[in-house]
Structures are given as structure tokens and as C-alpha cells.
Amino acid sequence: MSSDIASPAPRCGQCNSTGTGPNLLRCSRCKVIHYCSIEHQQAHFPIHKGACKIVFRTRSSMETEEQRLRNFPGDVMTAADPFTTGVGHFWGIHETRDYMRDRFAFVEALQRMRSHDSVVAQLDHLKDMLRLSNSDNMGVRDLIPALYLRLDRDQECYDFIKWWETSTDYEWNDEKPGPLDVHNADVFEDAAFICNKYLHLAFGASMTLLKIKLLLDVQNLDKSLEKNGEKVPNEVFDGIQQHVVRSPIFLTPRNKIILEQKDHTDLILKLKRQIKQLYGTVNNVNRFYWTALLQPGRCLNSRPQMYSPGTKDEMVLKLQYTYDAWIETKGSLEVIRLLKQGKFE
């Protein structure tokens, strides 16, 4: 597995620097790892080659199967070119299923590389798979929120979860859920709509992380205020505040007022209540998740093919979908540790 962490822009797989930005070299086989020089590419190759080979192989298999489908002439049961004629009910066409499995295997191979381009590619493929097959028989929806968080696309993460949880009475058919119809929902609103026994474990974990991410930003704002607020002019302090937060949610016209506030006590208490509620709901849905998040052990090494709700196998699968987002959010695991110890006040 590559050692670099997803970031807002491509970085060198060897030294993690941004190098010369868009002029970074890119691995021609996997196409998701960059290097700032030939020397760094060569130095990183012993680490990179295993995952690169798997990405290349699964991409080739997917592309071969895609070409077969695009060349499909049609028959009495199925129209030609299901990429055009079968959008929305793709999985219902039996001939497409090998392609969908190959495409998901490609996404799984990309997960071995925790680079910016890999995360972007995973998200794009999964969203397109959901577009092709609205019924989502493969459960690709569970991977999407954490990928949004890794890219700091926090608003899209929240909108996606709320869309899936509230927009329709979801049934396993080809007519739902339809296009995403939740945009710019209030990320600070109460999380009760998701806190029920039917909660998707990956959704609950991602929503908890999003709320923690917001809490940490607000707490950092208060620390910045204590340190600098009385010493610098307001216009200078406003610029400092914008560099304190990680989430772009605070830079939107709707929420930018939070940066201008001098006291965030009420907002901090509100987010803490929501985090406790989400933590408890996730724990009720799967009692193994939080413990494994803090001490994953071997849970990240092998992937179960089947699971039942509430089991260790479910935890292992959903932990692998969400774990990188947690470790890439500094301070988030400490919040979970305090919650488990009953010291989160």
C-alpha cells in the first residue's frame, strides 16, 4: 500500500511534496500515483509495484468487459449498447453483471493507493455505477460518503447521506432513488433523521466523522480567538480564521458568519450532543465498530464477501470503507477514545 495520504492536490508518492503541481510525473500503469522526479519514481517502485500491478490488471479486465458490452449487438431480450439503453436499470440486464463486478474490483484495487487521484477515481467510478444501476444491488453507496470526506467535499457528503436517507422510501427496484435532489442542506442540523435502527453502518460512521470534523474546526477557531483575537485588527484576524478551519463548509456564504463570531460555545455544545447521539446509534447498530476503529488489528487485512447486520464481518467491511477518512482527520480518533471512556463532555 502506498504511504501517501489523500490531500487536496496530487503529491509525490515518495516524498509527499506537491513538486511542480500539475507537472508532476504520473505512473503510466496505475495512473493514480505522481512523482516529482524520475529518481523518486524509481526509489518508490519497490513499494508501489505490487499495488500498481493489481490496479493495471483490474483496469484492463474492466475495459475489456466494457468494450464487449458496447459492441453487444442486442437480441430479442436485450437492446444493444446497455451503456446507452440501460441507464438506471443496468444491473437488471444480466449481461452487464460481469462488467459491474470487474468495475468494483477495480475500485477495490484503487483503495490500495491512498493518493489524491486514487480517491477521486474511486468516487467517480462509484457515482457512475450508481447512475447506471439505481437499485445499487452491489451496495456501492456505502463507500461514497467517506471518499467525499477524504477530499474535503464535506457538503456533498452530507447531501448524499441525507438524500439517501430522506428523499424516498427506498425499495429495491430500478426506479429509485433517482437523481440526487438534496443540495446545500444544513450540516449543523440535528442528526435525528439518520439515528434509527435501520442506519447504514458506513453512513453512520461517516456522519459521525463529519460532525467531529466540524467540531474540531470550531474548537480551533476558539483557540485562535484566545491566542490572537485581542492582538490583531479584525480584517487580519478574519484571514487567520479562514486558515484555521479545514472544512470548506465554513467558507460558504451560509456559514461564513461562524468565522466572524467571537463565541462558539452554543455551537460546540450542539455538535457534541449530535456526536454523542450518532456515536450511540452506531454502537447500537454494530457494537464492534468503535473498538475496531481504535484498534483495527487484522481487520484491515482481509475482506469478507458476505455479512449479516450487526456482525463482526459487517464491521470489518465497513471499517475498511471508512478507516482512511478517520486517520486522515487529525484529532478524530481521540474524540472516539474519549467517547468510549465516557470523558467526552
Short mmCIF file of N, CA and C in Angstrom, two decimals, residues 204-309:
data_model
loop_
_atom_site.label_atom_id
_atom_site.label_comp_id
_atom_site.label_asym_id
_atom_site.label_seq_id
_atom_site.Cartn_x
_atom_site.Cartn_y
_atom_site.Cartn_z
N GLY A 204 -23.47 5.97 9.11
CA GLY A 204 -23.39 6.46 10.47
C GLY A 204 -21.98 6.84 10.86
N ALA A 205 -21.01 6.00 10.47
CA ALA A 205 -19.61 6.30 10.78
C ALA A 205 -19.15 7.57 10.07
N SER A 206 -19.54 7.73 8.81
CA SER A 206 -19.15 8.91 8.04
C SER A 206 -19.81 10.17 8.57
N MET A 207 -21.08 10.07 8.95
CA MET A 207 -21.77 11.23 9.52
C MET A 207 -21.14 11.64 10.84
N THR A 208 -20.78 10.65 11.66
CA THR A 208 -20.12 10.96 12.93
C THR A 208 -18.80 11.68 12.68
N LEU A 209 -18.03 11.18 11.73
CA LEU A 209 -16.75 11.82 11.40
C LEU A 209 -16.96 13.24 10.89
N LEU A 210 -17.96 13.46 10.07
CA LEU A 210 -18.23 14.80 9.57
C LEU A 210 -18.53 15.76 10.72
N LYS A 211 -19.37 15.34 11.65
CA LYS A 211 -19.70 16.20 12.79
C LYS A 211 -18.47 16.45 13.65
N ILE A 212 -17.62 15.44 13.83
CA ILE A 212 -16.39 15.62 14.60
C ILE A 212 -15.46 16.60 13.89
N LYS A 213 -15.38 16.48 12.59
CA LYS A 213 -14.55 17.37 11.79
C LYS A 213 -14.99 18.83 11.99
N LEU A 214 -16.29 19.05 11.99
CA LEU A 214 -16.83 20.40 12.22
C LEU A 214 -16.52 20.87 13.64
N LEU A 215 -16.70 19.96 14.61
CA LEU A 215 -16.41 20.31 16.00
C LEU A 215 -14.96 20.72 16.18
N LEU A 216 -14.04 19.95 15.62
CA LEU A 216 -12.62 20.26 15.77
C LEU A 216 -12.29 21.61 15.15
N ASP A 217 -12.92 21.92 14.03
CA ASP A 217 -12.70 23.22 13.40
C ASP A 217 -13.19 24.36 14.29
N VAL A 218 -14.38 24.19 14.84
CA VAL A 218 -14.94 25.24 15.70
C VAL A 218 -14.08 25.42 16.95
N GLN A 219 -13.63 24.31 17.52
CA GLN A 219 -12.75 24.41 18.70
C GLN A 219 -11.44 25.11 18.35
N ASN A 220 -10.92 24.83 17.17
CA ASN A 220 -9.70 25.52 16.72
C ASN A 220 -9.94 27.01 16.52
N LEU A 221 -11.15 27.35 16.07
CA LEU A 221 -11.49 28.77 15.95
C LEU A 221 -11.42 29.46 17.30
N ASP A 222 -11.97 28.81 18.32
CA ASP A 222 -11.95 29.40 19.65
C ASP A 222 -10.52 29.53 20.18
N LYS A 223 -9.70 28.53 19.92
CA LYS A 223 -8.30 28.61 20.36
C LYS A 223 -7.57 29.75 19.65
N SER A 224 -7.88 29.91 18.37
CA SER A 224 -7.28 31.00 17.62
C SER A 224 -7.72 32.35 18.16
N LEU A 225 -8.99 32.42 18.55
CA LEU A 225 -9.52 33.66 19.12
C LEU A 225 -8.82 34.00 20.44
N GLU A 226 -8.62 32.98 21.27
CA GLU A 226 -7.95 33.19 22.56
C GLU A 226 -6.51 33.65 22.35
N LYS A 227 -5.89 33.13 21.30
CA LYS A 227 -4.48 33.43 21.08
C LYS A 227 -4.25 34.76 20.38
N ASN A 228 -5.12 35.08 19.40
CA ASN A 228 -4.85 36.23 18.54
C ASN A 228 -5.92 37.32 18.55
N GLY A 229 -7.10 36.97 19.05
CA GLY A 229 -8.24 37.86 18.86
C GLY A 229 -8.07 39.27 19.35
N GLU A 230 -7.35 39.45 20.44
CA GLU A 230 -7.21 40.79 21.00
C GLU A 230 -5.95 41.49 20.53
N LYS A 231 -5.16 40.83 19.69
CA LYS A 231 -3.86 41.37 19.34
C LYS A 231 -3.75 41.85 17.90
N VAL A 232 -4.69 41.51 17.09
CA VAL A 232 -4.59 41.87 15.67
C VAL A 232 -5.87 42.55 15.22
N PRO A 233 -5.81 43.40 14.18
CA PRO A 233 -7.01 44.04 13.63
C PRO A 233 -7.99 42.99 13.11
N ASN A 234 -9.28 43.34 13.08
CA ASN A 234 -10.31 42.40 12.66
C ASN A 234 -10.08 41.86 11.26
N GLU A 235 -9.67 42.74 10.33
CA GLU A 235 -9.50 42.29 8.95
C GLU A 235 -8.36 41.27 8.83
N VAL A 236 -7.33 41.44 9.66
CA VAL A 236 -6.23 40.47 9.67
C VAL A 236 -6.69 39.17 10.33
N PHE A 237 -7.44 39.32 11.43
CA PHE A 237 -7.91 38.14 12.16
C PHE A 237 -8.84 37.30 11.29
N ASP A 238 -9.66 37.95 10.46
CA ASP A 238 -10.55 37.20 9.56
C ASP A 238 -9.76 36.29 8.65
N GLY A 239 -8.62 36.77 8.17
CA GLY A 239 -7.78 35.94 7.32
C GLY A 239 -7.18 34.79 8.08
N ILE A 240 -6.80 35.03 9.32
CA ILE A 240 -6.26 33.95 10.16
C ILE A 240 -7.32 32.87 10.37
N GLN A 241 -8.55 33.29 10.65
CA GLN A 241 -9.63 32.34 10.90
C GLN A 241 -9.84 31.39 9.73
N GLN A 242 -9.77 31.91 8.52
CA GLN A 242 -10.01 31.08 7.34
C GLN A 242 -8.94 30.01 7.16
N HIS A 243 -7.77 30.22 7.73
CA HIS A 243 -6.71 29.23 7.62
C HIS A 243 -6.70 28.26 8.80
N VAL A 244 -7.54 28.53 9.79
CA VAL A 244 -7.62 27.65 10.96
C VAL A 244 -8.50 26.44 10.67
N VAL A 245 -9.55 26.63 9.89
CA VAL A 245 -10.51 25.56 9.63
C VAL A 245 -10.06 24.72 8.43
N ARG A 246 -10.41 23.45 8.47
CA ARG A 246 -10.13 22.57 7.35
C ARG A 246 -11.34 22.44 6.43
N SER A 247 -12.53 22.36 7.03
CA SER A 247 -13.72 22.12 6.22
C SER A 247 -14.11 23.35 5.42
N PRO A 248 -14.33 23.19 4.10
CA PRO A 248 -14.77 24.33 3.28
C PRO A 248 -16.19 24.76 3.60
N ILE A 249 -16.89 24.01 4.42
CA ILE A 249 -18.24 24.39 4.81
C ILE A 249 -18.26 25.76 5.48
N PHE A 250 -17.20 26.09 6.21
CA PHE A 250 -17.14 27.37 6.92
C PHE A 250 -16.87 28.55 5.99
N LEU A 251 -16.51 28.26 4.75
CA LEU A 251 -16.20 29.34 3.81
C LEU A 251 -17.36 29.64 2.88
N THR A 252 -18.48 28.94 3.04
CA THR A 252 -19.66 29.21 2.21
C THR A 252 -20.37 30.45 2.74
N PRO A 253 -21.10 31.16 1.87
CA PRO A 253 -21.83 32.35 2.33
C PRO A 253 -22.76 32.05 3.51
N ARG A 254 -23.33 30.85 3.51
CA ARG A 254 -24.28 30.48 4.56
C ARG A 254 -23.62 30.37 5.93
N ASN A 255 -22.39 29.87 5.97
CA ASN A 255 -21.74 29.57 7.25
C ASN A 255 -20.55 30.46 7.57
N LYS A 256 -20.21 31.37 6.69
CA LYS A 256 -19.04 32.21 6.92
C LYS A 256 -19.21 33.08 8.15
N ILE A 257 -20.44 33.32 8.53
CA ILE A 257 -20.70 34.14 9.72
C ILE A 257 -20.09 33.49 10.96
N ILE A 258 -19.95 32.16 10.93
CA ILE A 258 -19.37 31.45 12.08
C ILE A 258 -17.94 31.92 12.32
N LEU A 259 -17.22 32.22 11.24
CA LEU A 259 -15.85 32.69 11.37
C LEU A 259 -15.78 34.05 12.04
N GLU A 260 -16.85 34.81 11.93
CA GLU A 260 -16.86 36.17 12.46
C GLU A 260 -17.31 36.23 13.92
N GLN A 261 -17.88 35.12 14.41
CA GLN A 261 -18.38 35.11 15.78
C GLN A 261 -17.23 35.03 16.79
N LYS A 262 -17.42 35.66 17.92
CA LYS A 262 -16.40 35.69 18.97
C LYS A 262 -16.59 34.58 20.00
N ASP A 263 -17.77 33.97 20.00
CA ASP A 263 -18.05 32.93 20.99
C ASP A 263 -18.79 31.79 20.29
N HIS A 264 -18.24 30.57 20.35
CA HIS A 264 -18.83 29.43 19.68
C HIS A 264 -19.34 28.39 20.67
N THR A 265 -19.56 28.79 21.91
CA THR A 265 -19.94 27.85 22.96
C THR A 265 -21.20 27.08 22.60
N ASP A 266 -22.23 27.77 22.14
CA ASP A 266 -23.50 27.11 21.83
C ASP A 266 -23.34 26.12 20.68
N LEU A 267 -22.58 26.50 19.67
CA LEU A 267 -22.38 25.61 18.53
C LEU A 267 -21.58 24.37 18.93
N ILE A 268 -20.59 24.56 19.79
CA ILE A 268 -19.79 23.42 20.27
C ILE A 268 -20.66 22.45 21.05
N LEU A 269 -21.51 22.96 21.93
CA LEU A 269 -22.41 22.10 22.70
C LEU A 269 -23.39 21.36 21.78
N LYS A 270 -23.87 22.06 20.77
CA LYS A 270 -24.80 21.47 19.82
C LYS A 270 -24.15 20.32 19.06
N LEU A 271 -22.94 20.53 18.56
CA LEU A 271 -22.23 19.49 17.83
C LEU A 271 -21.89 18.31 18.74
N LYS A 272 -21.53 18.59 19.97
CA LYS A 272 -21.22 17.50 20.91
C LYS A 272 -22.44 16.62 21.17
N ARG A 273 -23.61 17.24 21.31
CA ARG A 273 -24.84 16.46 21.50
C ARG A 273 -25.11 15.57 20.29
N GLN A 274 -24.91 16.12 19.11
CA GLN A 274 -25.15 15.34 17.90
C GLN A 274 -24.16 14.19 17.78
N ILE A 275 -22.89 14.45 18.11
CA ILE A 275 -21.86 13.42 18.04
C ILE A 275 -22.18 12.29 19.01
N LYS A 276 -22.60 12.62 20.24
CA LYS A 276 -22.96 11.59 21.20
C LYS A 276 -24.13 10.74 20.70
N GLN A 277 -25.10 11.40 20.09
CA GLN A 277 -26.26 10.68 19.56
C GLN A 277 -25.84 9.74 18.43
N LEU A 278 -25.01 10.22 17.53
CA LEU A 278 -24.55 9.39 16.42
C LEU A 278 -23.68 8.24 16.92
N TYR A 279 -22.80 8.54 17.87
CA TYR A 279 -21.94 7.50 18.44
C TYR A 279 -22.78 6.37 19.04
N GLY A 280 -23.79 6.74 19.80
CA GLY A 280 -24.65 5.74 20.41
C GLY A 280 -25.42 4.93 19.39
N THR A 281 -25.91 5.59 18.35
CA THR A 281 -26.67 4.88 17.32
C THR A 281 -25.79 3.89 16.57
N VAL A 282 -24.58 4.32 16.19
CA VAL A 282 -23.66 3.42 15.52
C VAL A 282 -23.33 2.23 16.42
N ASN A 283 -23.14 2.49 17.70
CA ASN A 283 -22.83 1.42 18.64
C ASN A 283 -23.98 0.42 18.75
N ASN A 284 -25.21 0.91 18.67
CA ASN A 284 -26.38 0.04 18.72
C ASN A 284 -26.51 -0.80 17.44
N VAL A 285 -26.13 -0.21 16.32
CA VAL A 285 -26.22 -0.91 15.04
C VAL A 285 -25.14 -1.99 14.93
N ASN A 286 -23.92 -1.65 15.39
CA ASN A 286 -22.84 -2.63 15.37
C ASN A 286 -21.88 -2.33 16.53
N ARG A 287 -21.91 -3.17 17.55
CA ARG A 287 -21.16 -2.91 18.77
C ARG A 287 -19.66 -3.13 18.61
N PHE A 288 -19.23 -3.62 17.45
CA PHE A 288 -17.81 -3.90 17.23
C PHE A 288 -17.07 -2.74 16.56
N TYR A 289 -17.81 -1.81 15.95
CA TYR A 289 -17.17 -0.83 15.08
C TYR A 289 -16.21 0.09 15.82
N TRP A 290 -16.64 0.73 16.90
CA TRP A 290 -15.80 1.75 17.55
C TRP A 290 -14.54 1.14 18.15
N THR A 291 -14.66 -0.03 18.72
CA THR A 291 -13.48 -0.68 19.28
C THR A 291 -12.47 -0.99 18.18
N ALA A 292 -12.95 -1.50 17.06
CA ALA A 292 -12.06 -1.84 15.94
C ALA A 292 -11.46 -0.60 15.30
N LEU A 293 -12.20 0.50 15.29
CA LEU A 293 -11.67 1.74 14.73
C LEU A 293 -10.41 2.18 15.48
N LEU A 294 -10.43 2.03 16.80
CA LEU A 294 -9.29 2.44 17.61
C LEU A 294 -8.18 1.39 17.61
N GLN A 295 -8.55 0.14 17.45
CA GLN A 295 -7.58 -0.95 17.42
C GLN A 295 -7.94 -1.92 16.30
N PRO A 296 -7.64 -1.54 15.06
CA PRO A 296 -8.09 -2.34 13.91
C PRO A 296 -7.44 -3.72 13.81
N GLY A 297 -6.23 -3.86 14.32
CA GLY A 297 -5.58 -5.17 14.26
C GLY A 297 -5.57 -5.73 12.86
N ARG A 298 -6.11 -6.92 12.71
CA ARG A 298 -6.14 -7.59 11.40
C ARG A 298 -7.38 -7.25 10.57
N CYS A 299 -8.22 -6.37 11.09
CA CYS A 299 -9.49 -6.07 10.39
C CYS A 299 -9.28 -5.45 9.02
N LEU A 300 -8.10 -4.86 8.79
CA LEU A 300 -7.84 -4.18 7.52
C LEU A 300 -7.15 -5.08 6.50
N ASN A 301 -6.92 -6.33 6.88
CA ASN A 301 -6.10 -7.20 6.03
C ASN A 301 -6.89 -8.09 5.08
N SER A 302 -8.09 -8.48 5.46
CA SER A 302 -8.88 -9.36 4.60
C SER A 302 -10.32 -8.86 4.55
N ARG A 303 -10.99 -9.12 3.45
CA ARG A 303 -12.33 -8.56 3.24
C ARG A 303 -13.37 -9.67 3.14
N PRO A 304 -14.37 -9.67 4.04
CA PRO A 304 -15.43 -10.68 3.96
C PRO A 304 -16.29 -10.47 2.72
N GLN A 305 -16.75 -11.56 2.16
CA GLN A 305 -17.59 -11.49 0.96
C GLN A 305 -19.07 -11.35 1.30
N MET A 306 -19.44 -11.82 2.49
CA MET A 306 -20.83 -11.76 2.93
C MET A 306 -20.86 -11.36 4.40
N TYR A 307 -21.98 -10.79 4.84
CA TYR A 307 -22.12 -10.43 6.24
C TYR A 307 -23.59 -10.30 6.59
N SER A 308 -23.86 -10.34 7.88
CA SER A 308 -25.18 -10.05 8.41
C SER A 308 -25.10 -8.78 9.25
N PRO A 309 -26.16 -7.99 9.31
CA PRO A 309 -26.13 -6.75 10.09
C PRO A 309 -25.76 -7.01 11.55
#
